[in-house]
């Protein structure tokens, strides 16, 4: 396989400067505000985005180094394959968060439920569409066995 190169389209600004003790998922960051500052060259790309209540943000986990194929995730004490978790130390350090879109001001997106480190490079934005993206009756693998509550668990630095 050949390498793939991405160019960031913007940056996340959040209250989280250190990966330790921050929320591990947007559900644990309810009400936490931040912004997504896009490069002005992408201004036309946000046309009609304000009509959506949520966005899917794809970003580079820029502080994650290396990876392991088995990890002990934040929500469990047993090791799992990295692809069965949302752990940040992955072969391709790509993160995904579904955020509430509060407002669009030019190339600044005001968002809530931010579980992302300040200064994180943004790779892409997609609208969250419930008819396409919500599957509430699906299986949740090992998480269904009573994993810890993601609303209260905070990063402990194990992936720093």
PDB file of C-alpha atoms in Angstrom:
ATOM      1  CA  UNK A   1       0.000   0.000   0.000  1.00  0.00           C
ATOM      2  CA  UNK A   2       1.058   3.561  -0.571  1.00  0.00           C
ATOM      3  CA  UNK A   3       0.958   6.395   1.954  1.00  0.00           C
ATOM      4  CA  UNK A   4      -1.887   8.859   2.185  1.00  0.00           C
ATOM      5  CA  UNK A   5      -1.395  12.531   2.954  1.00  0.00           C
ATOM      6  CA  UNK A   6      -4.052  14.758   4.495  1.00  0.00           C
ATOM      7  CA  UNK A   7      -3.958  18.522   4.812  1.00  0.00           C
ATOM      8  CA  UNK A   8      -5.799  19.951   7.824  1.00  0.00           C
ATOM      9  CA  UNK A   9      -8.705  22.244   6.982  1.00  0.00           C
ATOM     10  CA  UNK A  10      -8.767  23.919  10.382  1.00  0.00           C
ATOM     11  CA  UNK A  11      -8.159  23.568  14.104  1.00  0.00           C
ATOM     12  CA  UNK A  12     -10.221  22.848  17.213  1.00  0.00           C
ATOM     13  CA  UNK A  13     -10.163  25.290  20.122  1.00  0.00           C
ATOM     14  CA  UNK A  14     -11.301  23.780  23.402  1.00  0.00           C
ATOM     15  CA  UNK A  15     -10.696  24.217  27.132  1.00  0.00           C
ATOM     16  CA  UNK A  16      -8.607  21.010  27.180  1.00  0.00           C
ATOM     17  CA  UNK A  17      -4.855  21.688  27.036  1.00  0.00           C
ATOM     18  CA  UNK A  18      -3.737  18.379  28.581  1.00  0.00           C
ATOM     19  CA  UNK A  19      -5.121  14.966  27.580  1.00  0.00           C
ATOM     20  CA  UNK A  20      -5.237  13.872  31.222  1.00  0.00           C
ATOM     21  CA  UNK A  21      -8.582  14.222  33.005  1.00  0.00           C
ATOM     22  CA  UNK A  22     -10.558  15.257  29.936  1.00  0.00           C
ATOM     23  CA  UNK A  23     -13.801  13.615  28.752  1.00  0.00           C
ATOM     24  CA  UNK A  24     -13.289  10.474  26.695  1.00  0.00           C
ATOM     25  CA  UNK A  25     -16.412  10.882  24.522  1.00  0.00           C
ATOM     26  CA  UNK A  26     -18.796  13.760  23.664  1.00  0.00           C
ATOM     27  CA  UNK A  27     -21.435  12.249  25.980  1.00  0.00           C
ATOM     28  CA  UNK A  28     -19.080  13.047  28.874  1.00  0.00           C
ATOM     29  CA  UNK A  29     -18.560  16.605  27.655  1.00  0.00           C
ATOM     30  CA  UNK A  30     -22.184  17.744  27.552  1.00  0.00           C
ATOM     31  CA  UNK A  31     -22.287  21.532  27.385  1.00  0.00           C
ATOM     32  CA  UNK A  32     -18.521  21.972  26.962  1.00  0.00           C
ATOM     33  CA  UNK A  33     -18.101  24.677  24.338  1.00  0.00           C
ATOM     34  CA  UNK A  34     -15.405  25.125  21.770  1.00  0.00           C
ATOM     35  CA  UNK A  35     -14.845  26.330  18.245  1.00  0.00           C
ATOM     36  CA  UNK A  36     -13.659  24.873  14.984  1.00  0.00           C
ATOM     37  CA  UNK A  37     -11.656  27.494  13.108  1.00  0.00           C
ATOM     38  CA  UNK A  38     -11.509  26.656   9.408  1.00  0.00           C
ATOM     39  CA  UNK A  39      -8.986  28.027   6.971  1.00  0.00           C
ATOM     40  CA  UNK A  40     -10.766  30.833   5.059  1.00  0.00           C
ATOM     41  CA  UNK A  41     -10.169  29.018   1.753  1.00  0.00           C
ATOM     42  CA  UNK A  42     -12.923  26.598   2.869  1.00  0.00           C
ATOM     43  CA  UNK A  43     -15.552  29.318   3.463  1.00  0.00           C
ATOM     44  CA  UNK A  44     -17.823  28.142   0.630  1.00  0.00           C
ATOM     45  CA  UNK A  45     -17.778  24.640   2.135  1.00  0.00           C
ATOM     46  CA  UNK A  46     -19.838  25.677   5.173  1.00  0.00           C
ATOM     47  CA  UNK A  47     -22.765  26.889   3.056  1.00  0.00           C
ATOM     48  CA  UNK A  48     -25.995  25.342   4.449  1.00  0.00           C
ATOM     49  CA  UNK A  49     -24.184  23.681   7.381  1.00  0.00           C
ATOM     50  CA  UNK A  50     -26.041  25.883   9.907  1.00  0.00           C
ATOM     51  CA  UNK A  51     -29.239  23.963   9.118  1.00  0.00           C
ATOM     52  CA  UNK A  52     -27.886  20.902  10.950  1.00  0.00           C
ATOM     53  CA  UNK A  53     -27.976  20.506  14.727  1.00  0.00           C
ATOM     54  CA  UNK A  54     -24.936  18.197  14.872  1.00  0.00           C
ATOM     55  CA  UNK A  55     -21.770  17.600  12.887  1.00  0.00           C
ATOM     56  CA  UNK A  56     -19.383  14.682  12.608  1.00  0.00           C
ATOM     57  CA  UNK A  57     -15.877  15.994  13.078  1.00  0.00           C
ATOM     58  CA  UNK A  58     -12.912  13.950  11.836  1.00  0.00           C
ATOM     59  CA  UNK A  59      -9.544  15.008  13.189  1.00  0.00           C
ATOM     60  CA  UNK A  60      -5.917  14.028  13.611  1.00  0.00           C
ATOM     61  CA  UNK A  61      -4.992  12.792  17.092  1.00  0.00           C
ATOM     62  CA  UNK A  62      -1.827  14.874  16.863  1.00  0.00           C
ATOM     63  CA  UNK A  63      -0.549  14.077  20.359  1.00  0.00           C
ATOM     64  CA  UNK A  64      -0.905  10.311  19.959  1.00  0.00           C
ATOM     65  CA  UNK A  65       2.334   8.504  19.208  1.00  0.00           C
ATOM     66  CA  UNK A  66       2.668   4.931  18.016  1.00  0.00           C
ATOM     67  CA  UNK A  67       0.053   2.259  18.500  1.00  0.00           C
ATOM     68  CA  UNK A  68      -0.611  -1.161  19.917  1.00  0.00           C
ATOM     69  CA  UNK A  69      -3.077  -3.649  18.491  1.00  0.00           C
ATOM     70  CA  UNK A  70      -4.420  -4.585  21.925  1.00  0.00           C
ATOM     71  CA  UNK A  71      -5.327  -1.900  24.446  1.00  0.00           C
ATOM     72  CA  UNK A  72      -7.075  -1.594  27.783  1.00  0.00           C
ATOM     73  CA  UNK A  73      -9.652   1.100  26.955  1.00  0.00           C
ATOM     74  CA  UNK A  74     -10.868   3.746  29.377  1.00  0.00           C
ATOM     75  CA  UNK A  75     -14.213   1.980  29.837  1.00  0.00           C
ATOM     76  CA  UNK A  76     -12.887  -1.442  30.813  1.00  0.00           C
ATOM     77  CA  UNK A  77     -10.084  -3.234  32.630  1.00  0.00           C
ATOM     78  CA  UNK A  78      -9.586  -6.006  30.067  1.00  0.00           C
ATOM     79  CA  UNK A  79      -7.548  -5.749  26.860  1.00  0.00           C
ATOM     80  CA  UNK A  80      -9.401  -5.511  23.540  1.00  0.00           C
ATOM     81  CA  UNK A  81      -8.301  -5.210  19.925  1.00  0.00           C
ATOM     82  CA  UNK A  82      -7.719  -1.545  19.114  1.00  0.00           C
ATOM     83  CA  UNK A  83     -10.332  -1.688  16.338  1.00  0.00           C
ATOM     84  CA  UNK A  84     -12.943  -2.786  18.911  1.00  0.00           C
ATOM     85  CA  UNK A  85     -12.255   0.404  20.913  1.00  0.00           C
ATOM     86  CA  UNK A  86     -12.096   4.138  20.419  1.00  0.00           C
ATOM     87  CA  UNK A  87      -8.663   4.368  22.020  1.00  0.00           C
ATOM     88  CA  UNK A  88      -6.534   7.163  20.516  1.00  0.00           C
ATOM     89  CA  UNK A  89      -3.340   5.149  19.971  1.00  0.00           C
ATOM     90  CA  UNK A  90      -4.195   3.672  16.556  1.00  0.00           C
ATOM     91  CA  UNK A  91      -2.339   2.787  13.326  1.00  0.00           C
ATOM     92  CA  UNK A  92      -3.868   5.926  11.790  1.00  0.00           C
ATOM     93  CA  UNK A  93      -4.406   8.518  14.498  1.00  0.00           C
ATOM     94  CA  UNK A  94      -7.855   9.638  13.332  1.00  0.00           C
ATOM     95  CA  UNK A  95     -10.483  10.760  15.821  1.00  0.00           C
ATOM     96  CA  UNK A  96     -14.211  11.159  15.372  1.00  0.00           C
ATOM     97  CA  UNK A  97     -16.656  13.168  17.484  1.00  0.00           C
ATOM     98  CA  UNK A  98     -20.310  14.017  16.962  1.00  0.00           C
ATOM     99  CA  UNK A  99     -20.727  17.571  18.214  1.00  0.00           C
ATOM    100  CA  UNK A 100     -23.692  19.898  18.652  1.00  0.00           C
ATOM    101  CA  UNK A 101     -23.446  22.751  16.148  1.00  0.00           C
ATOM    102  CA  UNK A 102     -24.450  25.933  17.970  1.00  0.00           C
ATOM    103  CA  UNK A 103     -23.664  28.509  15.278  1.00  0.00           C
ATOM    104  CA  UNK A 104     -21.741  29.134  12.085  1.00  0.00           C
ATOM    105  CA  UNK A 105     -19.969  32.497  11.982  1.00  0.00           C
ATOM    106  CA  UNK A 106     -18.055  32.743   8.721  1.00  0.00           C
ATOM    107  CA  UNK A 107     -15.442  30.001   8.965  1.00  0.00           C
ATOM    108  CA  UNK A 108     -15.842  29.624  12.731  1.00  0.00           C
ATOM    109  CA  UNK A 109     -18.102  26.838  13.934  1.00  0.00           C
ATOM    110  CA  UNK A 110     -19.317  27.191  17.508  1.00  0.00           C
ATOM    111  CA  UNK A 111     -19.814  23.713  18.945  1.00  0.00           C
ATOM    112  CA  UNK A 112     -20.784  21.964  22.186  1.00  0.00           C
ATOM    113  CA  UNK A 113     -20.035  18.578  23.739  1.00  0.00           C
ATOM    114  CA  UNK A 114     -16.367  19.004  22.854  1.00  0.00           C
ATOM    115  CA  UNK A 115     -14.161  16.106  23.973  1.00  0.00           C
ATOM    116  CA  UNK A 116     -11.191  17.176  21.845  1.00  0.00           C
ATOM    117  CA  UNK A 117      -7.781  18.522  22.819  1.00  0.00           C
ATOM    118  CA  UNK A 118      -7.128  22.211  22.082  1.00  0.00           C
ATOM    119  CA  UNK A 119      -5.106  22.703  18.902  1.00  0.00           C
ATOM    120  CA  UNK A 120      -6.252  19.462  17.267  1.00  0.00           C
ATOM    121  CA  UNK A 121      -6.046  19.586  13.442  1.00  0.00           C
ATOM    122  CA  UNK A 122      -9.396  19.096  11.681  1.00  0.00           C
ATOM    123  CA  UNK A 123      -9.461  16.744   8.678  1.00  0.00           C
ATOM    124  CA  UNK A 124     -13.119  16.871   7.630  1.00  0.00           C
ATOM    125  CA  UNK A 125     -16.649  17.833   8.665  1.00  0.00           C
ATOM    126  CA  UNK A 126     -19.816  15.990   7.748  1.00  0.00           C
ATOM    127  CA  UNK A 127     -23.402  16.709   8.763  1.00  0.00           C
ATOM    128  CA  UNK A 128     -24.963  14.305  11.243  1.00  0.00           C
ATOM    129  CA  UNK A 129     -28.190  12.994   9.707  1.00  0.00           C
ATOM    130  CA  UNK A 130     -30.308  10.884  12.083  1.00  0.00           C
ATOM    131  CA  UNK A 131     -31.884   8.931   9.208  1.00  0.00           C
ATOM    132  CA  UNK A 132     -28.383   7.905   8.030  1.00  0.00           C
ATOM    133  CA  UNK A 133     -26.325   7.838  11.216  1.00  0.00           C
ATOM    134  CA  UNK A 134     -28.504   6.544  14.074  1.00  0.00           C
ATOM    135  CA  UNK A 135     -28.783   2.801  14.673  1.00  0.00           C
ATOM    136  CA  UNK A 136     -30.039   2.536  18.274  1.00  0.00           C
ATOM    137  CA  UNK A 137     -30.887  -1.187  18.096  1.00  0.00           C
ATOM    138  CA  UNK A 138     -27.435  -2.390  17.069  1.00  0.00           C
ATOM    139  CA  UNK A 139     -25.018  -4.484  19.189  1.00  0.00           C
ATOM    140  CA  UNK A 140     -22.337  -2.739  21.256  1.00  0.00           C
ATOM    141  CA  UNK A 141     -19.865  -5.635  21.659  1.00  0.00           C
ATOM    142  CA  UNK A 142     -17.939  -5.753  24.924  1.00  0.00           C
ATOM    143  CA  UNK A 143     -19.457  -2.419  25.995  1.00  0.00           C
ATOM    144  CA  UNK A 144     -22.852  -4.100  26.419  1.00  0.00           C
ATOM    145  CA  UNK A 145     -21.460  -6.216  29.283  1.00  0.00           C
ATOM    146  CA  UNK A 146     -21.624  -3.288  31.686  1.00  0.00           C
ATOM    147  CA  UNK A 147     -18.644  -1.117  30.877  1.00  0.00           C
ATOM    148  CA  UNK A 148     -18.126   2.022  32.940  1.00  0.00           C
ATOM    149  CA  UNK A 149     -20.349   5.033  32.251  1.00  0.00           C
ATOM    150  CA  UNK A 150     -18.668   7.188  29.556  1.00  0.00           C
ATOM    151  CA  UNK A 151     -20.385  10.289  30.974  1.00  0.00           C
ATOM    152  CA  UNK A 152     -18.245  10.128  34.102  1.00  0.00           C
ATOM    153  CA  UNK A 153     -14.973   8.502  32.987  1.00  0.00           C
ATOM    154  CA  UNK A 154     -12.051  10.849  32.341  1.00  0.00           C
ATOM    155  CA  UNK A 155      -8.776  10.263  30.553  1.00  0.00           C
ATOM    156  CA  UNK A 156      -6.125   9.007  32.944  1.00  0.00           C
ATOM    157  CA  UNK A 157      -3.111   9.530  30.711  1.00  0.00           C
ATOM    158  CA  UNK A 158      -2.699   5.878  29.703  1.00  0.00           C
ATOM    159  CA  UNK A 159      -2.453   6.890  26.025  1.00  0.00           C
ATOM    160  CA  UNK A 160      -0.258   9.978  26.507  1.00  0.00           C
TER     161      UNK A 160
END
